[in-house]
Amino acid sequence: MADLSMQKGGSSELAKFAIKQAYKHKVIILLFMAILLSVHTHWMVMREWHMPTYGNTMIHVASARHVIEKGEYPLIDYSYGGGIANLYVPGYRILVAVLVLLTGLSLDFASRLIVLLFGIMVPLGFFILGKKLFGENVGTIAAFASILPGELLIYTVRPLPQAFGLALLPIAFHAFYTKNFRVALLCAFAITLIHQEAIAYLVGGLGVYFGFIILHLLWKVILGKGFDSAKHSALLKTSLYGILFSLAVYLLWQFVIIGHINVFELAQFKNHEGNTVSMDSYILKTGSLIANFSLAGLFVCLAIFTKYAIDDIDSLPSEIKPGLRSFVIFLFASFGSYFVLNNFSISRNASLVSISFPFFLGPLAGMEIAAISLLVAFFGVLLMKVLDRSENYQKFDKLAYLFLFALFFAGFVAVKNDAIGLRVFMDRFLVYLQIPLIILAALGLNSLLEFAREFPKRYLQSYS
Amino acid sequence: MGALSILTNQRFKGVLAIAIYLIALVSSLGVAYYYNEDMNKAKWQADAWMNPVVTQEEEKSMKWVRENTKERETFVTDIFGGEHMMGESLREGTEGGDWAIIPNVVTRMSEVNEFYKTSDAQKASEIAKRYNANYAMIPNRQIFAGFEWLWPEKTKLQNTQYFELVYKDGDFEYYKIK
């Protein structure tokens, strides 16, 4: 009996110890779970007797095989009867060839194994980017959120250079954001030689960030406000060097292969490759959770910018600043809510066919949407009041919001440029837009959780 | 004053705090439910891209291709057949690969589609020769040359003036273009 009670006491101590350790290492455990989920979704690549062939996967195998069998990279493409310069950047193909040469695995198995590696890298990349921008909670949510977009899975579950580029992009953005110059340039170099579209998005995102910083500085100059010139100069330099270095590496490759550097002569530009993205396909390929919560994240970003901008204007009487900000936030929230409830549309009666709103409410009439939007708008104002006082949110660098918004803006323009008649990339860049959307969704969800944590605490304190 | 006193009432504040925690809990369950839904939808979307399309007979034939044809030999193939062939044997297909870099690719797709569709042996032979193909792959599956999925029309291949059967494994065949 004594032994049994000791044993019970021992196991209870052990359980307490295990719980304590699990709580202590909760982030690592959650991240591990996210990685397991990601590997689970990517495991389908192992299912068939042969690796997937959709998406031109075998053209990369051809170049890798050429490297293995001939000991050189093929400068002439195997596509469509051959005879055309092999313009596709060689990084991924050489990686597969090296893996086969080192391990003796078949090209088929090595290609599938690399997909599982991407499955591990994707949540890890989003974790480190989300954590750096908005802390551990957002990083952890982003790691889980990265599993949800169908389009991201479609492009990372097949042995494609694009999958490698997508897995590296969050890591590259992290390096550029933290101004880790060496790692940033190394990532830019690797992505440039792995996938053209991925580097186009990296360059586009950094370009927009660069532009936003310039606008921010102009704003400061116009208002006669000072700014940290050393910090902003370092930000501008890192972005600019990243852009120039990536362009130089790619153009050098293009010049060596086809003898000119005019990218607008490429068929992708000439043929206006890509299809328009409808709202239905956007939601289907992004997932309803990411689509909804990313709007919440976008709202938080815009509300932060609004506060920042209004606070900067000295000519405004300080008494009206909080009210003005609340009014603008109210407008953002009511419009965003109307947009979501109206089936992600601003057209009248779009909600009659409800495909996107995640709760079955039936078709909503205009008055119902208006009423709910009003409530959501009030909640939005309250949310920002709470977040303003949150110690966690006060720690976040305002540049994190700007950086994330820049990535969103670059992706949005790449996807919806048909609206301005450009019609390039479009659906081909939806998967890149999903990178900021995942972080935005994590920020949105974390903001709501922060509200649930902080509001009762603040409310009870402020009125007692 | 009345409304304010309710708001500052300790019991009301307690109830409100509990209500917020309950809403957060129920919402978390909702998020978990939709997380599972979205993940399954993502897997369902990706699943459609997992099909290897090519057949095991096609894979098996690569040994014959390597042993009996020269490197970068051109075969009449559909997109999947051509890409599989280049990856497995370093031969080339009339179709398959990075279409965006190929001049007049739509015409090429249309004509290769016609090769598989037509019953006219001479016409098929002319198309093959136009694209420097010395062999034609006739797979034991539907082909896709850019426009439609279709079963290869085989009667034309019986015309020995234009075609010679050089490899057969069940319904999977290679013909030499004469």
XYZ file of C-alpha atoms in Angstrom:
642
model
C 0.000 0.000 0.000
C 2.790 2.323 0.980
C 4.560 1.535 -2.255
C 1.406 2.233 -4.215
C 0.823 5.600 -2.538
C 4.462 6.491 -3.119
C 4.080 5.443 -6.682
C 0.939 7.577 -6.948
C 2.729 10.490 -5.350
C 5.628 9.948 -7.719
C 3.477 9.854 -10.825
C 1.571 12.927 -9.687
C 4.872 14.765 -9.214
C 5.947 13.542 -12.615
C 2.705 14.776 -14.171
C 3.139 18.166 -12.485
C 6.704 18.340 -13.716
C 5.616 17.383 -17.235
C 2.860 20.020 -17.250
C 5.266 22.638 -15.938
C 7.831 21.768 -18.581
C 5.182 21.698 -21.307
C 4.005 25.172 -20.267
C 7.576 26.411 -20.156
C 8.258 25.099 -23.631
C 4.755 25.665 -24.995
C 5.911 27.644 -28.011
C 8.327 24.927 -29.112
C 5.667 22.273 -28.581
C 3.073 24.264 -30.543
C 5.574 24.933 -33.312
C 6.375 21.238 -33.448
C 2.648 20.496 -33.744
C 2.331 23.015 -36.593
C 5.271 21.373 -38.368
C 3.678 17.941 -37.891
C 0.409 19.238 -39.362
C 2.301 20.726 -42.304
C 4.175 17.474 -42.913
C 0.822 15.679 -42.683
C -0.666 17.876 -45.434
C 2.474 17.507 -47.571
C 2.639 13.741 -47.076
C 0.266 13.225 -50.020
C 3.293 13.646 -52.295
C 4.402 10.159 -51.174
C 1.099 8.498 -52.008
C 1.284 7.653 -55.725
C 3.700 5.300 -57.451
C 5.311 8.290 -59.204
C 5.853 11.903 -58.147
C 3.189 14.384 -59.330
C 3.659 15.498 -62.928
C 1.194 18.385 -62.996
C 2.925 21.769 -63.137
C 5.919 20.771 -65.284
C 7.656 19.018 -62.397
C 9.545 16.703 -64.753
C 11.303 19.500 -66.663
C 13.297 20.179 -63.515
C 14.064 16.474 -63.194
C 15.427 16.595 -66.767
C 17.925 19.340 -65.941
C 18.867 17.618 -62.656
C 19.394 14.335 -64.526
C 21.503 16.146 -67.104
C 23.697 17.535 -64.301
C 24.048 14.067 -62.763
C 24.756 12.209 -66.004
C 26.811 14.837 -67.860
C 28.394 16.780 -65.009
C 27.256 20.104 -66.483
C 24.158 22.289 -66.477
C 22.193 22.075 -69.777
C 22.203 25.435 -71.526
C 19.648 24.214 -74.061
C 16.171 23.440 -72.708
C 14.498 20.063 -73.238
C 11.099 21.730 -73.683
C 8.940 21.316 -76.788
C 11.468 19.647 -79.005
C 14.447 21.529 -77.606
C 16.609 24.130 -79.317
C 15.615 26.933 -76.942
C 17.941 28.496 -74.358
C 17.425 27.088 -70.867
C 16.461 30.377 -69.228
C 14.916 28.873 -66.121
C 17.123 29.643 -63.102
C 19.090 26.552 -62.028
C 19.183 26.620 -58.197
C 16.494 24.059 -57.378
C 17.577 21.679 -60.139
C 21.169 21.709 -58.971
C 20.014 21.147 -55.380
C 18.083 18.028 -56.441
C 21.072 16.788 -58.448
C 23.427 17.335 -55.502
C 21.051 15.513 -53.153
C 20.937 12.539 -55.528
C 24.709 12.533 -55.971
C 25.271 12.679 -52.212
C 22.681 10.097 -51.177
C 22.285 7.814 -54.170
C 18.509 8.206 -53.966
C 16.424 8.097 -57.129
C 15.471 11.448 -58.637
C 11.835 10.631 -57.980
C 12.335 9.900 -54.279
C 14.762 12.781 -53.750
C 12.242 15.179 -55.293
C 9.505 13.942 -52.962
C 11.814 14.095 -49.955
C 12.549 17.728 -50.730
C 8.803 18.406 -50.662
C 8.688 17.123 -47.070
C 11.554 19.473 -46.286
C 9.438 22.328 -47.679
C 6.621 21.061 -45.448
C 8.898 21.622 -42.450
C 10.275 24.942 -43.680
C 6.935 26.641 -44.392
C 5.556 26.883 -40.804
C 9.066 27.539 -39.473
C 9.530 30.478 -41.843
C 6.179 31.984 -40.947
C 6.934 31.500 -37.253
C 10.206 33.398 -37.359
C 8.767 36.193 -39.511
C 5.586 36.531 -37.411
C 7.563 36.370 -34.166
C 9.995 39.050 -35.254
C 7.218 41.380 -36.415
C 4.643 40.939 -33.632
C 5.949 38.538 -31.014
C 5.733 34.860 -30.186
C 1.956 34.562 -30.188
C 1.569 35.936 -33.700
C 4.491 33.777 -34.844
C 2.876 30.655 -33.440
C -0.532 31.461 -34.932
C 1.142 32.228 -38.276
C 2.863 28.824 -38.210
C -0.540 27.143 -37.856
C -2.180 29.502 -40.347
C 0.426 28.674 -43.003
C -1.150 25.221 -43.334
C -4.540 26.564 -44.423
C -4.308 28.258 -47.838
C -5.048 25.709 -50.562
C -3.005 27.644 -53.105
C 0.079 27.615 -50.870
C -0.280 23.872 -50.381
C -0.768 23.299 -54.122
C 2.525 25.071 -54.817
C 4.549 23.586 -51.970
C 3.340 19.982 -52.164
C 4.827 19.390 -55.590
C 8.557 19.120 -56.291
C 8.878 22.551 -57.871
C 11.395 25.404 -57.622
C 8.470 27.625 -56.701
C 7.918 25.525 -53.575
C 11.504 26.170 -52.506
C 11.151 29.882 -53.282
C 7.949 30.073 -51.237
C 9.554 28.264 -48.314
C 12.510 30.678 -48.383
C 10.584 33.931 -48.800
C 9.442 34.359 -45.160
C 13.023 33.701 -44.045
C 14.313 36.256 -46.557
C 11.752 38.842 -45.440
C 12.796 38.206 -41.844
C 16.437 38.827 -42.759
C 15.620 42.046 -44.615
C 13.344 43.304 -41.843
C 15.982 42.679 -39.189
C 18.623 44.240 -41.454
C 20.706 41.085 -41.192
C 22.603 42.110 -44.277
C 24.590 38.960 -44.986
C 21.708 36.545 -44.517
C 19.398 38.870 -46.469
C 21.711 38.976 -49.482
C 22.347 35.246 -49.242
C 18.589 34.600 -49.264
C 18.114 37.051 -52.149
C 20.884 35.305 -54.090
C 19.397 31.861 -53.415
C 15.835 32.868 -54.302
C 17.003 34.656 -57.464
C 18.598 31.455 -58.673
C 15.679 29.271 -57.561
C 12.544 30.876 -58.940
C 11.891 33.978 -61.042
C 8.438 34.752 -59.656
C 9.586 34.359 -56.065
C 12.377 36.874 -56.592
C 9.963 39.188 -58.403
C 7.800 39.176 -55.271
C 10.790 39.683 -52.969
C 11.951 42.626 -55.071
C 8.379 43.964 -55.324
C 7.819 43.702 -51.565
C 11.128 45.386 -50.753
C 10.441 48.021 -53.425
C 7.081 48.922 -51.894
C 8.635 48.952 -48.397
C 11.348 51.272 -49.710
C 8.681 53.514 -51.239
C 6.626 53.555 -48.038
C 9.686 54.529 -45.976
C 10.379 57.380 -48.395
C 6.729 58.517 -48.097
C 6.987 58.260 -44.329
C 10.099 60.438 -44.322
C 8.423 62.944 -46.652
C 5.481 63.073 -44.260
C 7.865 63.817 -41.404
C 9.662 66.515 -43.401
C 6.417 68.185 -44.493
C 5.190 68.296 -40.893
C 8.562 69.511 -39.685
C 9.031 66.465 -37.480
C 12.371 64.896 -36.798
C 13.224 61.287 -37.560
C 15.964 58.810 -36.753
C 18.111 59.282 -39.848
C 20.568 56.484 -39.010
C 17.764 53.939 -38.548
C 15.895 54.971 -41.697
C 19.063 55.161 -43.723
C 19.917 51.581 -42.717
C 16.396 50.447 -43.665
C 16.584 52.127 -47.050
C 20.062 50.768 -47.732
C 19.146 47.177 -46.870
C 16.062 47.257 -49.088
C 17.801 49.009 -51.948
C 20.853 46.745 -51.906
C 18.563 43.721 -51.781
C 16.641 44.924 -54.825
C 19.737 45.866 -56.819
C 21.606 42.705 -55.898
C 18.685 40.435 -56.861
C 18.179 42.256 -60.144
C 21.884 42.109 -60.927
C 22.096 38.362 -60.240
C 19.018 37.614 -62.331
C 19.979 39.895 -65.223
C 23.473 38.406 -65.282
C 21.924 34.945 -65.530
C 19.557 36.062 -68.296
C 22.371 37.765 -70.188
C 24.586 34.666 -70.010
C 21.765 32.428 -71.234
C 19.975 34.525 -73.873
C 22.335 37.435 -74.524
C 20.108 40.352 -73.465
C 18.684 41.796 -70.268
C 15.304 43.034 -71.481
C 12.865 41.186 -69.213
C 9.900 42.713 -71.042
C 10.890 40.666 -74.094
C 10.141 37.473 -72.169
C 7.097 35.493 -73.205
C 5.491 35.790 -69.757
C 5.271 39.546 -70.231
C 4.503 39.464 -73.922
C 1.738 36.877 -73.557
C 0.312 38.524 -70.425
C 0.450 35.119 -68.757
C -2.049 34.687 -65.920
C -5.782 34.807 -65.255
C -7.877 37.202 -63.253
C -8.653 36.282 -59.651
C -12.331 36.413 -58.712
C -13.370 36.862 -55.102
C -14.821 33.330 -55.052
C -11.562 31.736 -56.174
C -9.629 33.990 -53.786
C -11.631 32.734 -50.817
C -11.562 29.122 -51.946
C -7.803 29.160 -52.486
C -7.014 31.198 -49.381
C -9.440 29.618 -46.929
C -12.237 31.358 -45.062
C -10.285 31.769 -41.808
C -7.324 33.492 -43.467
C -9.655 35.589 -45.653
C -11.613 36.827 -42.607
C -8.873 37.217 -40.030
C -6.493 38.873 -42.489
C -9.084 41.645 -42.817
C -8.982 42.009 -39.032
C -5.176 42.245 -39.241
C -5.419 44.778 -42.040
C -7.836 46.788 -39.919
C -5.348 46.833 -37.025
C -2.569 47.998 -39.383
C -4.709 50.814 -40.809
C -5.850 51.859 -37.327
C -2.216 52.048 -36.168
C -1.277 54.157 -39.223
C -4.231 56.441 -38.540
C -3.190 56.993 -34.927
C 0.382 57.618 -35.998
C -0.649 60.109 -38.689
C -3.146 62.007 -36.514
C -0.721 62.200 -33.595
C 1.869 63.733 -35.929
C -0.316 66.666 -36.985
C 0.429 69.371 -34.450
C -2.042 71.811 -35.973
C -4.931 69.588 -34.847
C -6.189 70.456 -31.341
C -5.188 67.635 -29.019
C -8.770 67.371 -27.686
C -10.169 66.270 -31.022
C -7.389 63.815 -31.941
C -8.801 60.742 -30.074
C -12.281 61.422 -31.433
C -11.042 61.922 -34.978
C -9.052 58.736 -34.824
C -12.023 56.800 -33.439
C -14.182 58.185 -36.227
C -11.740 57.051 -38.927
C -11.396 53.626 -37.261
C -15.172 53.421 -37.082
C -15.330 54.000 -40.852
C -12.675 51.335 -41.551
C -14.414 48.782 -39.344
C -17.908 49.443 -40.641
C -16.772 49.287 -44.256
C -14.723 46.120 -43.642
C -17.605 44.457 -41.846
C -20.039 45.419 -44.604
C -17.602 44.003 -47.164
C -17.317 40.643 -45.362
C -21.002 40.274 -44.562
C -21.918 41.307 -48.086
C -20.102 38.214 -49.350
C -16.745 39.957 -49.830
C -18.285 42.451 -52.181
C -19.312 46.087 -52.251
C -22.121 45.388 -54.741
C -25.673 45.576 -53.491
C -27.345 42.239 -52.659
C -24.133 40.261 -53.128
C -24.834 38.545 -49.821
C -27.880 36.800 -51.289
C -25.575 33.998 -52.362
C -23.563 33.498 -49.218
C -20.464 31.475 -49.987
C -17.867 33.052 -47.825
C -19.206 34.089 -44.465
C -18.236 31.263 -42.179
C -21.469 31.101 -40.180
C -24.759 30.027 -41.597
C -26.861 33.144 -41.212
C -28.799 32.745 -44.408
C -28.970 35.559 -46.927
C -28.553 38.837 -45.110
C -30.651 41.837 -46.059
C -29.148 45.317 -46.317
C -30.533 46.473 -42.958
C -29.171 43.421 -41.143
C -25.756 43.978 -42.674
C -25.888 47.652 -41.716
C -26.858 46.812 -38.135
C -24.120 44.190 -37.718
C -21.571 46.486 -39.384
C -22.481 49.227 -36.932
C -21.893 46.912 -33.980
C -18.628 45.663 -35.466
C -17.515 49.259 -36.031
C -18.149 50.115 -32.372
C -16.275 46.979 -31.411
C -13.410 48.017 -33.723
C -13.070 51.343 -31.903
C -13.151 49.571 -28.536
C -10.635 46.982 -29.745
C -8.130 49.657 -30.704
C -8.613 51.454 -27.392
C -7.746 48.214 -25.619
C -4.804 47.418 -27.915
C -3.420 50.940 -27.429
C -3.182 50.226 -23.707
C -1.926 46.673 -24.105
C 1.659 46.316 -22.928
C 2.233 43.578 -25.490
C 1.100 45.760 -28.379
C 3.036 48.775 -27.144
C 6.212 46.734 -27.602
C 5.627 46.242 -31.340
C 7.680 48.427 -33.648
C 5.451 50.609 -35.864
C 7.703 49.660 -38.774
C 6.486 46.080 -38.419
C 3.015 47.233 -39.463
C 4.501 49.202 -42.357
C 6.635 46.255 -43.486
C 3.676 43.869 -43.390
C 1.439 46.338 -45.176
C 4.118 46.820 -47.859
C 4.220 43.064 -48.510
C 0.435 43.010 -48.667
C 0.342 45.966 -51.039
C 2.952 44.416 -53.373
C 1.030 41.128 -53.483
C -2.295 42.868 -53.951
C -1.022 44.902 -56.921
C 0.500 41.774 -58.484
C -2.832 39.940 -58.182
C -5.296 42.713 -59.004
C -3.388 44.708 -61.635
C -6.113 43.791 -64.128
C -8.049 46.617 -62.445
C -5.560 49.094 -63.961
C -5.336 47.264 -67.290
C -1.874 45.744 -66.789
C -3.037 42.086 -66.704
C 0.231 40.368 -65.794
C 0.792 37.623 -63.221
C -2.594 37.902 -61.426
C -3.544 34.365 -60.306
C 0.097 33.304 -60.516
C 0.859 35.704 -57.670
C -2.046 34.812 -55.395
C 0.220 32.386 -53.569
C 2.677 35.228 -52.857
C -0.085 37.502 -51.592
C -0.895 34.719 -49.148
C 2.447 35.297 -47.366
C 1.389 38.668 -45.873
C -2.208 37.443 -45.573
C -1.075 34.650 -43.238
C 0.775 37.104 -40.984
C -2.122 39.571 -41.164
C -4.560 36.808 -40.183
C -2.314 35.847 -37.269
C -2.157 39.507 -36.206
C -5.947 39.805 -36.526
C -6.652 36.710 -34.434
C -4.034 37.670 -31.865
C -5.581 41.131 -31.557
C -8.971 39.591 -30.752
C -7.376 37.261 -28.211
C -5.559 40.215 -26.691
C -8.896 42.000 -26.399
C -10.428 38.995 -24.618
C -7.464 38.971 -22.233
C -7.158 42.700 -21.655
C -10.687 44.098 -21.752
C -12.067 42.429 -18.604
C -8.845 43.309 -16.780
C -8.855 46.937 -17.921
C -12.589 47.378 -17.461
C -12.567 45.999 -13.926
C -9.561 48.143 -13.024
C -10.814 51.368 -14.547
C -14.228 51.409 -12.864
C -13.560 49.858 -9.493
C -26.743 58.138 -13.779
C -28.794 54.939 -13.789
C -26.933 53.482 -16.788
C -23.596 54.521 -15.352
C -24.361 52.891 -12.022
C -25.158 49.626 -13.823
C -21.874 49.856 -15.700
C -19.915 50.414 -12.518
C -21.764 47.707 -10.605
C -19.311 44.992 -9.565
C -21.747 42.173 -10.341
C -22.418 43.536 -13.810
C -18.704 43.810 -14.467
C -18.183 40.245 -13.306
C -20.981 38.990 -15.562
C -19.548 40.967 -18.493
C -16.078 39.576 -17.903
C -17.451 36.020 -17.805
C -19.485 36.741 -20.962
C -16.361 37.906 -22.796
C -14.433 34.811 -21.715
C -17.356 32.611 -22.815
C -17.566 34.354 -26.194
C -13.804 33.898 -26.582
C -14.112 30.213 -25.694
C -17.015 29.568 -28.092
C -15.232 31.562 -30.820
C -12.094 29.497 -30.253
C -14.113 26.338 -30.768
C -15.531 27.892 -33.945
C -12.023 28.770 -35.139
C -10.886 25.198 -34.413
C -13.838 23.829 -36.391
C -13.163 26.086 -39.385
C -9.441 25.401 -39.117
C -10.171 21.748 -39.704
C -12.601 22.615 -42.522
C -10.089 24.908 -44.256
C -7.255 22.399 -43.880
C -9.379 19.673 -45.433
C -10.381 22.012 -48.253
C -6.711 22.826 -48.866
C -5.847 19.121 -48.984
C -8.752 18.478 -51.332
C -7.545 21.240 -53.672
C -3.956 19.993 -53.627
C -5.033 16.395 -54.052
C -6.181 17.148 -57.607
C -2.563 17.933 -58.530
C -1.081 14.702 -57.197
C -2.003 12.460 -60.109
C 1.139 11.277 -61.934
C -0.951 10.928 -65.153
C 1.770 8.833 -66.822
C 1.423 5.040 -66.643
C 3.756 2.371 -65.285
C 4.155 0.977 -68.829
C 5.348 4.439 -69.874
C 7.914 4.417 -67.077
C 9.024 0.904 -68.015
C 9.507 1.890 -71.659
C 12.235 4.388 -70.739
C 14.779 1.586 -70.667
C 14.006 0.787 -74.307
C 14.112 4.492 -75.193
C 17.551 4.904 -73.651
C 18.915 1.778 -75.317
C 17.474 2.306 -78.778
C 17.404 6.025 -79.478
C 19.983 8.782 -79.415
C 20.103 11.506 -76.796
C 17.663 14.387 -77.329
C 15.821 12.319 -79.941
C 12.408 13.898 -80.540
C 9.201 11.894 -80.034
C 5.648 12.938 -80.779
C 4.239 13.165 -77.266
C 1.562 14.952 -75.320
C 2.533 17.341 -72.502
C 2.769 14.732 -69.738
C 4.470 12.129 -71.914
C 7.046 14.637 -73.159
C 7.898 15.910 -69.698
C 8.127 12.420 -68.250
C 10.350 11.357 -71.133
C 12.756 14.289 -70.781
C 13.005 13.724 -67.045
C 13.571 9.995 -67.251
C 15.618 9.626 -70.413
C 16.885 13.049 -71.598
C 14.915 12.688 -74.838
C 12.538 15.372 -76.064
C 8.846 15.475 -76.834
C 7.059 17.609 -79.388
C 5.171 18.840 -76.347
C 5.962 19.214 -72.697
C 8.089 21.705 -70.824
C 8.146 25.422 -70.318
C 5.599 26.521 -72.920
C 6.093 30.219 -72.180
C 9.522 30.309 -73.853
C 8.461 28.485 -77.046
C 7.689 30.410 -80.261
C 4.314 29.632 -81.907
C 3.495 27.230 -79.120
C -0.274 27.387 -79.632
C 0.043 26.248 -83.258
C 2.341 23.457 -82.141
C -0.155 22.324 -79.502
C -2.977 22.400 -81.994
C -1.046 20.310 -84.531
C 0.163 17.726 -82.011
C -3.408 17.442 -80.780
C -4.404 16.785 -84.389
C -1.687 14.107 -84.711
C -3.356 12.076 -81.974
C -6.879 12.834 -83.155
C -6.714 12.245 -86.899
C -7.172 8.921 -88.690
C -5.251 10.287 -91.705
C -1.806 8.594 -91.633
C -0.201 10.964 -94.132
C -1.376 14.028 -92.255
C -0.121 12.621 -88.961
C 3.248 11.770 -90.509
C 3.587 15.296 -91.926
C 2.895 16.816 -88.516
C 5.518 14.576 -86.890
C 8.127 15.496 -89.502
C 7.321 19.205 -89.206
C 8.479 19.011 -85.600
C 11.517 16.803 -86.356
C 10.043 13.793 -84.578
C 11.393 10.394 -85.644
C 9.178 8.454 -83.217
C 5.667 8.709 -81.852
C 4.557 7.685 -78.384
C 1.112 6.118 -78.230
C 0.354 5.835 -74.520
C -2.168 3.526 -72.850
C -4.005 6.501 -71.380
C -5.755 9.609 -72.576
C -3.400 12.248 -73.888
C -3.470 16.001 -73.296
C -1.801 18.182 -75.895
C -3.039 21.498 -74.573
C -6.698 21.581 -75.512
C -8.565 18.384 -74.638
C -8.154 14.957 -73.088
C -8.574 12.281 -75.747
C -7.728 8.673 -76.543
C -5.150 8.404 -79.340
C -6.737 7.426 -82.662
C -4.862 4.249 -83.668
C -6.101 3.154 -87.095
C -3.692 5.505 -88.878
C -0.784 3.707 -87.250
C -1.618 0.514 -89.152
C -0.499 2.238 -92.356
C 3.015 0.832 -92.718
C 3.839 3.335 -95.442
C 4.145 5.970 -92.716
C 4.543 4.149 -89.398
C 6.447 1.150 -88.072
C 5.718 -0.399 -84.677
C 9.021 -0.607 -82.765
C 7.923 -1.127 -79.149
C 4.812 -2.627 -77.587
C 3.902 -3.330 -73.974
C 0.176 -4.069 -73.796
C -1.518 -1.004 -75.230
C 1.543 1.179 -74.827
C 3.423 1.588 -78.131
C 6.182 3.473 -79.919
C 6.115 3.890 -83.687
C 8.948 4.954 -85.916
C 7.975 7.677 -88.378
C 9.009 6.615 -91.899
